[in-house]
Coordinates of C-alpha atoms in Angstrom, one line a residue:
M1 CA 4.8 15.9 1.5
L2 CA 5.1 14.4 -0.8
F3 CA 8.5 12.4 -1.1
N4 CA 8.5 13.3 -5.0
S5 CA 8.7 16.8 -3.6
I6 CA 11.6 19.2 -3.5
E7 CA 10.4 20.1 0.1
F8 CA 11.5 16.4 1.2
L9 CA 14.5 16.8 -0.3
I10 CA 15.3 19.5 2.2
F11 CA 13.9 17.4 4.7
L12 CA 15.1 14.3 4.8
P13 CA 19.0 14.6 5.2
I14 CA 17.9 17.2 7.9
V15 CA 15.5 15.4 10.3
F16 CA 18.5 12.3 9.3
C17 CA 21.9 13.9 10.7
I18 CA 19.8 15.7 14.1
Y19 CA 18.3 11.7 14.4
W20 CA 21.5 10.4 14.8
L21 CA 23.1 13.4 16.6
L22 CA 20.8 12.1 19.2
H23 CA 21.4 8.6 18.8
K24 CA 22.7 8.2 23.2
R25 CA 19.8 9.4 24.2
L26 CA 16.8 7.2 23.0
Q27 CA 13.8 9.3 24.2
W28 CA 14.9 12.0 22.4
Q29 CA 15.7 10.1 19.6
N30 CA 12.2 8.5 19.7
A31 CA 10.6 12.2 20.4
F32 CA 12.5 13.7 17.5
V33 CA 10.9 11.4 15.0
V34 CA 7.5 12.0 16.5
A35 CA 8.3 16.1 16.0
A36 CA 9.6 15.4 12.7
S37 CA 7.0 13.0 11.6
Y38 CA 4.0 15.5 12.7
L39 CA 5.5 17.8 10.9
F40 CA 6.0 15.8 7.8
Y41 CA 2.1 14.8 7.6
G42 CA 1.1 18.0 9.0
W43 CA 2.4 19.7 6.2
W44 CA -1.2 18.6 4.2
D45 CA -3.6 20.0 6.9
W46 CA -2.2 20.9 10.4
R47 CA -6.1 19.6 11.7
F48 CA -5.3 16.5 10.9
L49 CA -2.5 15.7 13.1
L50 CA -5.3 15.8 16.1
L51 CA -7.2 12.9 14.2
I52 CA -4.3 10.7 14.6
A53 CA -2.8 12.0 18.0
F54 CA -6.4 11.2 19.2
T55 CA -6.6 7.7 17.8
T56 CA -3.1 7.1 18.4
L57 CA -3.4 8.0 21.9
C58 CA -7.2 6.0 22.1
S59 CA -4.9 2.7 21.6
F60 CA -1.6 3.7 23.9
A61 CA -4.2 3.5 26.7
S62 CA -6.7 0.7 25.7
G63 CA -3.4 -1.7 25.5
I64 CA -2.7 -0.4 29.4
A65 CA -6.4 -0.8 30.6
I66 CA -6.9 -4.2 28.8
T67 CA -3.8 -5.5 30.7
N68 CA -4.8 -4.1 33.7
T69 CA -8.5 -5.2 34.0
R70 CA -7.2 -8.7 33.2
Q71 CA -4.7 -8.7 35.6
K72 CA -7.2 -7.9 38.5
S73 CA -9.4 -11.6 37.0
D74 CA -12.2 -10.6 39.2
G75 CA -14.8 -11.0 36.6
K76 CA -16.4 -7.5 37.1
W77 CA -17.2 -5.2 34.4
P78 CA -15.8 -3.4 32.4
S79 CA -13.9 -7.3 30.7
P80 CA -10.4 -6.0 28.6
K81 CA -12.7 -7.2 25.9
F82 CA -14.8 -4.0 26.7
Y83 CA -11.6 -2.1 26.4
L84 CA -10.7 -4.0 23.3
W85 CA -14.1 -3.1 21.7
A86 CA -14.1 0.3 22.3
N87 CA -11.0 1.3 21.2
I88 CA -12.1 -0.9 17.3
V89 CA -15.1 1.1 17.9
V90 CA -14.3 4.7 18.8
N91 CA -11.7 4.5 15.4
L92 CA -13.9 2.4 12.8
L93 CA -16.2 5.6 13.6
I94 CA -13.2 8.0 13.0
L95 CA -12.8 6.2 9.8
G96 CA -16.3 5.4 8.7
L97 CA -16.9 9.6 9.2
F98 CA -14.6 10.6 7.2
K99 CA -14.2 8.4 4.2
Y100 CA -17.5 6.6 4.5
Y101 CA -19.8 8.8 5.7
D102 CA -21.3 10.1 2.3
F103 CA -20.2 7.5 0.2
F104 CA -23.3 5.6 2.2
A105 CA -25.3 9.2 2.5
Q106 CA -25.7 9.4 -1.2
S107 CA -26.0 5.8 -1.9
F108 CA -29.3 5.7 0.6
A109 CA -30.3 8.8 -0.9
D110 CA -30.2 6.9 -4.6
A111 CA -32.0 4.2 -3.5
F112 CA -35.1 5.7 -1.8
L113 CA -34.8 9.6 -2.0
G114 CA -34.0 10.0 -5.5
G115 CA -31.1 10.9 -5.0
N116 CA -31.1 14.1 -3.3
A117 CA -29.0 14.2 -0.4
D118 CA -28.6 17.7 -0.1
R119 CA -29.5 17.4 3.5
L120 CA -27.6 14.4 4.4
L121 CA -23.6 15.2 3.4
L122 CA -21.1 15.9 5.1
H123 CA -18.5 17.1 2.2
L124 CA -16.0 15.7 4.7
V125 CA -12.4 16.1 3.6
L126 CA -10.5 12.6 3.9
P127 CA -6.8 13.0 5.6
V128 CA -4.5 11.4 4.0
G129 CA -3.4 8.1 5.2
I130 CA -6.4 7.8 8.1
S131 CA -7.4 3.9 6.7
F132 CA -2.9 2.7 6.8
Y133 CA -2.5 4.5 10.7
T134 CA -5.5 3.6 11.7
F135 CA -5.4 -0.4 11.1
Q136 CA -1.6 0.0 12.6
A137 CA -3.0 1.7 15.9
L138 CA -5.7 -0.9 16.2
S139 CA -3.8 -3.9 15.4
Y140 CA -2.1 -2.9 18.5
S141 CA -4.5 -3.5 20.9
I142 CA -5.7 -6.4 19.4
D143 CA -2.4 -8.1 19.9
V144 CA -2.0 -7.0 23.3
Y145 CA -6.0 -8.4 23.9
R146 CA -4.4 -11.9 22.3
G147 CA -1.4 -11.6 24.8
T148 CA 1.1 -11.5 21.6
I149 CA 2.7 -8.3 22.9
K150 CA 3.2 -6.6 26.0
P151 CA 1.5 -2.9 26.6
T152 CA 4.4 -0.1 26.0
R153 CA 4.4 2.0 28.8
D154 CA 6.6 4.5 26.9
V155 CA 4.1 7.2 25.2
V156 CA 7.0 8.6 22.7
A157 CA 7.6 5.5 21.7
F158 CA 4.3 4.1 20.9
F159 CA 3.8 7.4 19.2
A160 CA 6.5 7.2 17.1
Y161 CA 5.3 3.8 16.3
V162 CA 2.1 5.0 14.8
S163 CA 3.4 8.0 13.1
F164 CA 6.5 7.2 11.8
F165 CA 7.1 9.8 8.6
P166 CA 8.3 7.4 6.1
Q167 CA 5.3 5.2 6.3
L168 CA 2.9 7.3 7.8
V169 CA 0.8 8.0 4.5
A170 CA 0.5 4.4 2.6
G171 CA 2.3 1.5 4.3
P172 CA 3.4 -0.8 5.3
I173 CA 0.7 -0.9 7.6
E174 CA 3.1 -2.5 10.5
R175 CA 2.4 -4.9 13.6
A176 CA 3.1 -3.4 16.9
T177 CA 5.1 -7.0 17.7
S178 CA 8.1 -5.8 15.3
L179 CA 8.3 -2.3 14.5
L180 CA 7.4 -0.7 18.5
P181 CA 10.4 -3.1 19.8
Q182 CA 12.2 -0.9 17.5
F183 CA 11.7 2.8 18.8
E184 CA 12.2 0.7 22.6
Q185 CA 15.7 -0.3 22.2
A186 CA 18.7 2.0 20.9
R187 CA 19.7 2.5 17.1
R188 CA 23.3 1.8 15.6
F189 CA 24.1 3.4 12.4
D190 CA 24.6 0.6 9.5
Y191 CA 26.7 1.5 6.7
R192 CA 25.6 -1.2 4.4
T193 CA 22.1 -1.0 5.1
A194 CA 21.8 2.8 4.6
V195 CA 23.5 2.0 1.9
D196 CA 21.0 -0.4 0.5
G197 CA 18.6 1.7 1.6
L198 CA 19.9 4.3 -0.6
R199 CA 19.3 1.7 -3.4
Q200 CA 16.0 0.9 -2.7
M201 CA 15.6 4.8 -2.7
L202 CA 16.8 5.7 -5.8
W203 CA 14.7 2.1 -7.6
G204 CA 11.2 3.6 -5.8
F205 CA 11.6 6.3 -7.1
F206 CA 11.9 5.7 -10.6
K207 CA 9.2 3.0 -10.7
K208 CA 7.3 5.9 -9.7
M209 CA 8.3 9.3 -11.3
V210 CA 9.7 7.7 -14.4
V211 CA 7.4 5.0 -15.2
A212 CA 4.6 5.3 -12.8
D213 CA 4.0 8.7 -13.7
S214 CA 4.3 8.7 -17.9
C215 CA 2.0 5.8 -18.3
A216 CA -0.1 8.5 -16.3
I217 CA -0.1 10.7 -18.9
Y218 CA -1.5 8.2 -21.4
V219 CA -3.7 6.8 -19.1
D220 CA -5.6 9.7 -17.9
N221 CA -6.3 10.8 -21.3
I222 CA -7.7 7.6 -22.5
F223 CA -9.6 6.9 -19.5
D224 CA -11.1 10.4 -19.6
H225 CA -12.3 10.4 -23.0
P226 CA -12.9 6.6 -24.1
D227 CA -15.5 6.4 -26.5
W228 CA -12.8 8.7 -28.4
F229 CA -10.4 5.5 -29.2
N230 CA -10.4 2.2 -30.2
G231 CA -10.6 -0.2 -28.3
S232 CA -7.3 -2.0 -28.6
S233 CA -6.2 2.1 -27.0
L234 CA -8.2 1.5 -24.1
L235 CA -6.3 -1.7 -24.1
L236 CA -3.6 -0.5 -23.6
A237 CA -4.7 2.1 -21.3
A238 CA -5.6 -0.5 -18.9
V239 CA -2.5 -2.5 -19.4
L240 CA -0.3 0.9 -18.5
F241 CA -2.7 1.6 -15.8
T242 CA -1.8 -1.8 -14.5
I243 CA 1.4 -1.2 -14.7
Q244 CA 1.5 2.7 -13.1
I245 CA -0.8 1.3 -10.2
Y246 CA 2.2 -1.0 -9.1
G247 CA 5.0 1.8 -10.2
D248 CA 3.3 4.5 -7.8
F249 CA 2.5 2.1 -5.0
S250 CA 5.6 -0.4 -4.6
G251 CA 7.4 3.0 -5.5
Y252 CA 5.7 4.3 -2.0
S253 CA 6.6 1.2 -0.7
D254 CA 10.0 1.4 -1.6
I255 CA 11.0 4.7 -0.6
A256 CA 9.4 4.0 2.7
I257 CA 11.2 0.7 3.5
G258 CA 14.5 2.1 1.8
C259 CA 14.2 5.6 3.9
A260 CA 13.5 4.0 7.6
K261 CA 16.6 2.1 6.6
L262 CA 18.6 4.7 6.8
F263 CA 17.3 6.0 10.4
G264 CA 18.1 2.4 11.3
I265 CA 14.3 0.2 11.2
R266 CA 13.5 -2.0 9.3
L267 CA 9.9 -2.7 7.9
R268 CA 8.2 -5.8 5.8
R269 CA 8.0 -6.1 2.3
N270 CA 5.2 -5.1 0.9
F271 CA 5.5 -5.9 -2.7
N272 CA 6.9 -9.4 -4.4
V273 CA 7.2 -8.7 -7.9
P274 CA 3.3 -9.7 -8.0
Y275 CA 2.9 -9.9 -12.2
F276 CA 5.0 -12.4 -12.4
S277 CA 2.5 -14.9 -10.5
R278 CA 1.0 -18.1 -11.7
D279 CA -2.3 -17.7 -10.3
I280 CA -5.0 -15.0 -8.6
A281 CA -4.2 -16.4 -4.6
E282 CA 0.0 -16.4 -5.4
F283 CA -1.2 -12.5 -6.9
W284 CA -2.4 -11.4 -3.9
R285 CA 0.2 -13.3 -1.7
R286 CA 2.7 -10.8 -3.6
W287 CA 0.7 -7.5 -4.1
H288 CA 0.0 -4.9 -0.6
I289 CA 1.4 -7.9 1.4
S290 CA 0.8 -5.8 4.9
L291 CA -3.0 -5.0 4.3
T292 CA -3.4 -8.8 3.0
T293 CA -1.8 -10.3 6.0
W294 CA -3.8 -7.7 8.1
F295 CA -6.6 -9.5 6.9
R296 CA -5.9 -12.5 7.1
D297 CA -5.0 -12.0 10.5
Y298 CA -7.2 -9.9 12.1
I299 CA -10.5 -10.9 10.2
Y300 CA -10.1 -13.5 8.2
I301 CA -9.3 -16.7 11.2
P302 CA -10.8 -14.9 13.6
M303 CA -14.2 -15.9 11.2
G304 CA -12.5 -19.2 11.3
G305 CA -10.1 -19.0 8.6
S306 CA -9.7 -22.5 6.5
R307 CA -10.2 -24.8 9.4
V308 CA -14.7 -25.0 9.1
P309 CA -16.3 -26.0 6.8
K310 CA -15.9 -25.5 2.8
G311 CA -19.2 -23.6 2.4
R312 CA -17.9 -21.2 5.0
V313 CA -14.1 -21.2 4.1
L314 CA -16.0 -19.8 0.5
L315 CA -18.0 -16.9 2.2
N316 CA -14.8 -16.1 4.6
T317 CA -12.4 -15.5 1.4
L318 CA -16.2 -13.3 -0.3
V319 CA -16.5 -11.4 2.8
I320 CA -12.0 -10.0 2.6
F321 CA -12.4 -9.7 -0.9
L322 CA -15.8 -7.5 -0.4
V323 CA -14.0 -5.7 3.1
S324 CA -10.8 -5.0 1.3
G325 CA -12.2 -3.7 -2.1
L326 CA -14.4 -1.2 0.7
W327 CA -11.5 -0.3 2.1
H328 CA -9.6 1.0 -1.1
G329 CA -12.3 3.7 -1.2
A330 CA -15.7 5.1 -1.2
N331 CA -17.3 3.7 -4.1
W332 CA -18.8 0.7 -5.8
T333 CA -15.9 0.5 -7.8
F334 CA -13.7 -1.1 -5.2
V335 CA -16.5 -3.2 -3.9
A336 CA -16.9 -5.0 -7.0
W337 CA -13.3 -5.2 -8.3
G338 CA -12.9 -7.1 -4.6
A339 CA -16.2 -9.4 -6.3
Y340 CA -14.2 -9.5 -8.8
H341 CA -10.8 -11.0 -7.7
A342 CA -12.8 -12.9 -5.1
L343 CA -15.4 -15.2 -8.4
L344 CA -11.6 -15.5 -9.8
F345 CA -10.0 -16.5 -6.0
L346 CA -12.9 -19.0 -5.0
P347 CA -12.9 -21.6 -7.4
L348 CA -9.1 -22.1 -6.7
I349 CA -10.2 -23.0 -2.9
L350 CA -12.6 -25.7 -4.4
M351 CA -9.7 -27.3 -6.2
G352 CA -6.9 -26.7 -3.7
K353 CA -4.9 -25.2 -5.2
N354 CA -5.4 -21.8 -3.7
R355 CA -1.4 -22.3 -1.9
K356 CA -0.2 -24.3 -4.9
Y357 CA 2.4 -21.9 -6.0
R358 CA 4.1 -20.4 -2.9
N359 CA 8.2 -20.5 -4.1
V360 CA 10.3 -18.3 -6.6
V361 CA 9.1 -18.3 -10.5
A362 CA 11.2 -20.1 -12.7
E363 CA 13.1 -21.0 -9.7
G364 CA 16.8 -21.4 -10.0
R365 CA 16.3 -20.7 -14.1
A366 CA 17.3 -18.0 -15.9
L367 CA 13.7 -18.2 -17.8
P368 CA 10.6 -19.3 -17.0
S369 CA 8.8 -22.3 -18.6
L370 CA 5.9 -22.2 -21.8
R371 CA 3.7 -23.1 -19.4
E372 CA 4.9 -20.0 -16.3
L373 CA 4.8 -17.9 -19.1
G374 CA 1.7 -18.6 -20.3
Q375 CA 0.5 -19.0 -16.8
M376 CA 1.8 -15.5 -16.2
I377 CA 0.3 -14.0 -19.0
L378 CA -3.4 -15.3 -17.9
T379 CA -2.8 -14.0 -14.6
F380 CA -1.6 -10.5 -16.1
F381 CA -4.2 -10.3 -18.2
L382 CA -7.1 -11.5 -15.3
A383 CA -5.0 -8.2 -12.9
V384 CA -5.8 -5.7 -16.5
M385 CA -9.3 -6.5 -16.6
G386 CA -10.0 -5.8 -13.0
W387 CA -8.3 -2.9 -12.8
I388 CA -10.3 -0.9 -15.5
L389 CA -13.0 -1.9 -12.7
F390 CA -10.6 0.1 -10.5
R391 CA -10.4 3.0 -12.2
A392 CA -13.2 3.9 -13.4
D393 CA -15.5 6.4 -11.4
S394 CA -18.1 4.1 -11.8
I395 CA -19.6 1.0 -12.0
A396 CA -21.8 2.4 -15.8
E397 CA -18.6 3.8 -16.9
A398 CA -16.1 0.7 -17.1
W399 CA -19.1 -1.5 -18.4
Q400 CA -19.0 1.1 -21.3
Y401 CA -15.6 0.7 -21.0
Y402 CA -15.0 -3.2 -21.3
V403 CA -18.1 -2.7 -24.5
H404 CA -16.2 0.0 -26.4
M405 CA -12.9 -2.2 -26.2
F406 CA -13.7 -5.9 -26.9
S407 CA -16.2 -4.0 -29.7
T408 CA -14.5 -2.1 -31.2
L409 CA -10.4 -4.1 -30.6
F410 CA -9.7 -4.8 -33.7
D411 CA -10.7 -0.8 -35.2
G412 CA -6.7 -0.4 -35.9
S413 CA -3.9 -0.1 -33.8
P414 CA -3.6 2.4 -30.5
T415 CA -3.7 5.9 -31.1
L416 CA -1.1 7.2 -29.0
T417 CA -1.9 10.9 -27.4
S418 CA 0.0 14.4 -29.1
N419 CA 2.2 14.8 -25.3
M420 CA 3.2 11.2 -24.6
D421 CA 6.6 10.2 -25.3
A422 CA 5.8 6.2 -26.0
W423 CA 9.7 5.8 -26.3
V424 CA 10.4 7.1 -22.8
V425 CA 7.0 4.3 -21.5
L426 CA 8.5 1.6 -24.0
V427 CA 12.2 1.6 -22.3
A428 CA 11.3 2.7 -19.0
V429 CA 8.7 -0.3 -18.6
V430 CA 11.3 -2.7 -19.8
V431 CA 14.0 -1.7 -17.6
M432 CA 11.8 -2.0 -14.5
T433 CA 10.4 -5.9 -15.2
V434 CA 14.0 -6.9 -16.3
V435 CA 15.4 -5.5 -13.0
E436 CA 12.8 -6.9 -10.9
W437 CA 13.1 -10.3 -12.6
L438 CA 16.5 -10.9 -11.9
N439 CA 15.7 -9.9 -7.9
R440 CA 12.6 -11.8 -7.8
D441 CA 14.3 -14.0 -5.5
R442 CA 16.1 -11.7 -2.9
E443 CA 14.7 -9.2 -0.9
H444 CA 13.9 -6.0 -3.1
E445 CA 14.0 -5.5 -6.7
F446 CA 17.2 -3.5 -6.7
Q447 CA 19.4 -5.6 -4.3
R448 CA 21.1 -7.4 -7.0
Q449 CA 23.5 -5.2 -8.6
P450 CA 26.3 -5.7 -11.3
R451 CA 29.7 -6.0 -9.7
C452 CA 31.8 -3.9 -11.9
R453 CA 31.2 -0.6 -10.0
A454 CA 31.6 1.0 -13.4
L455 CA 28.5 0.0 -14.6
R456 CA 27.2 0.2 -10.7
W457 CA 27.7 4.0 -11.2
A458 CA 26.9 4.9 -14.3
G459 CA 23.0 2.8 -13.5
Y460 CA 22.8 5.0 -11.0
V461 CA 24.0 8.3 -12.5
A462 CA 21.0 6.9 -15.4
L463 CA 18.9 6.5 -13.1
L464 CA 19.0 10.2 -10.9
F465 CA 18.5 11.5 -14.3
M466 CA 15.6 10.2 -15.4
I467 CA 14.0 11.2 -12.4
G468 CA 15.7 14.5 -12.3
A469 CA 14.2 15.3 -15.1
Y470 CA 10.9 14.5 -14.1
M471 CA 11.3 16.1 -11.7
V472 CA 11.2 19.1 -12.9
T473 CA 8.3 18.2 -14.6
N474 CA 5.8 16.6 -12.3
E475 CA 5.3 15.8 -9.4
M476 CA 2.4 14.0 -9.4
P477 CA 1.2 12.7 -5.6
F478 CA 1.1 8.6 -5.1
I479 CA -2.3 6.7 -6.1
Y480 CA -2.6 5.2 -2.9
F481 CA -2.9 8.3 -0.9
Q482 CA -6.8 8.6 -1.2
F483 CA -6.7 5.6 0.5

């Protein structure tokens, strides 16, 4: 079920009302969350419910087994580590089978069989959100093994933790240490939190349906036929895709986080105005925060993190970027995208500047300095160049895109496609940029509101009008659903 669908507009208020009617019975309320979440997820294909249920049961059982074997402490096999790795291996095998098997089989065939991979390919359909809920489930068993959380015996609460529908298919990737306890204790409806959640959802819908989807019209046409256009058109398409993917993915996160607030649940922030970053290191602290911190805590630090010699730190960082790229999809373009960002990040480590910018840009000031503005423009441009790799279907296509773009960059002004409303795109992007700049130091980018009630409601109505207009004409899936 898509957030930007009529079905969800019917689904959400019904679930909200029943959920709070059950607030006196925590177990029933959690059971209802699981039922609603499975309905939400099974809307695409009910067969995938078996996978998420299996992943959930494996992680739940592993947590209990890890603790039980540790309490015995008799040194006999199987050890707690066995149950940890059993859960990790089983879940990664499932993820690898559905997401990566055909990719590596085709790559093997291209390298050794002349590209003939018909007998090797399984043509499995990728379950929506499998990367997100797998990582969320795995973090639980790892945290239990580390002793940072006690294993839960409440299977219903654990199922709710893994399958909570607002963030199920595209994050944020939650940790059991913060989300699971919220399902193990009674929740009370808070009016102010709910209103703030609705406001954040409204902003998320605007970013997705007005900003991202209006950019997509131009982006898709240019990237599908790059040879038809001059370099300035290709550069504009790359810039608009940079805005599209941010509006699409951060918009989903805003809707998810805001929706969770309606149910008395707090989710972690996933984006923190990344395009206002002053270098690539800051960009990665602000982009897809739940994933980057997951890789940091569960892969980078166990590999030694930054406590090892400089050469090893560089290797660890490179590995994390490559894995992060591969996580995004079964294509060498994503690996190349990860390697590209690693090449931008590694010099900052060598110079000791990878943690330089940890505060808000232009803190306490209305506008950035010329130096800060230049840094943000450069970082944005570097991100744009990387997103071309991310958007291309192959490395060869990406290379051709770069060559054609730079070789014909000054061959005229950008060409606007016939079905693109340039004014809508321009106004939407400007509105998003201004609002997010004004809220760059807030919990979310639509928190600061005019004191005048009439102005506030005029803004809400305007956003609703634009969102409604796009909902009637478009129902585009979220980009990160494919990951």
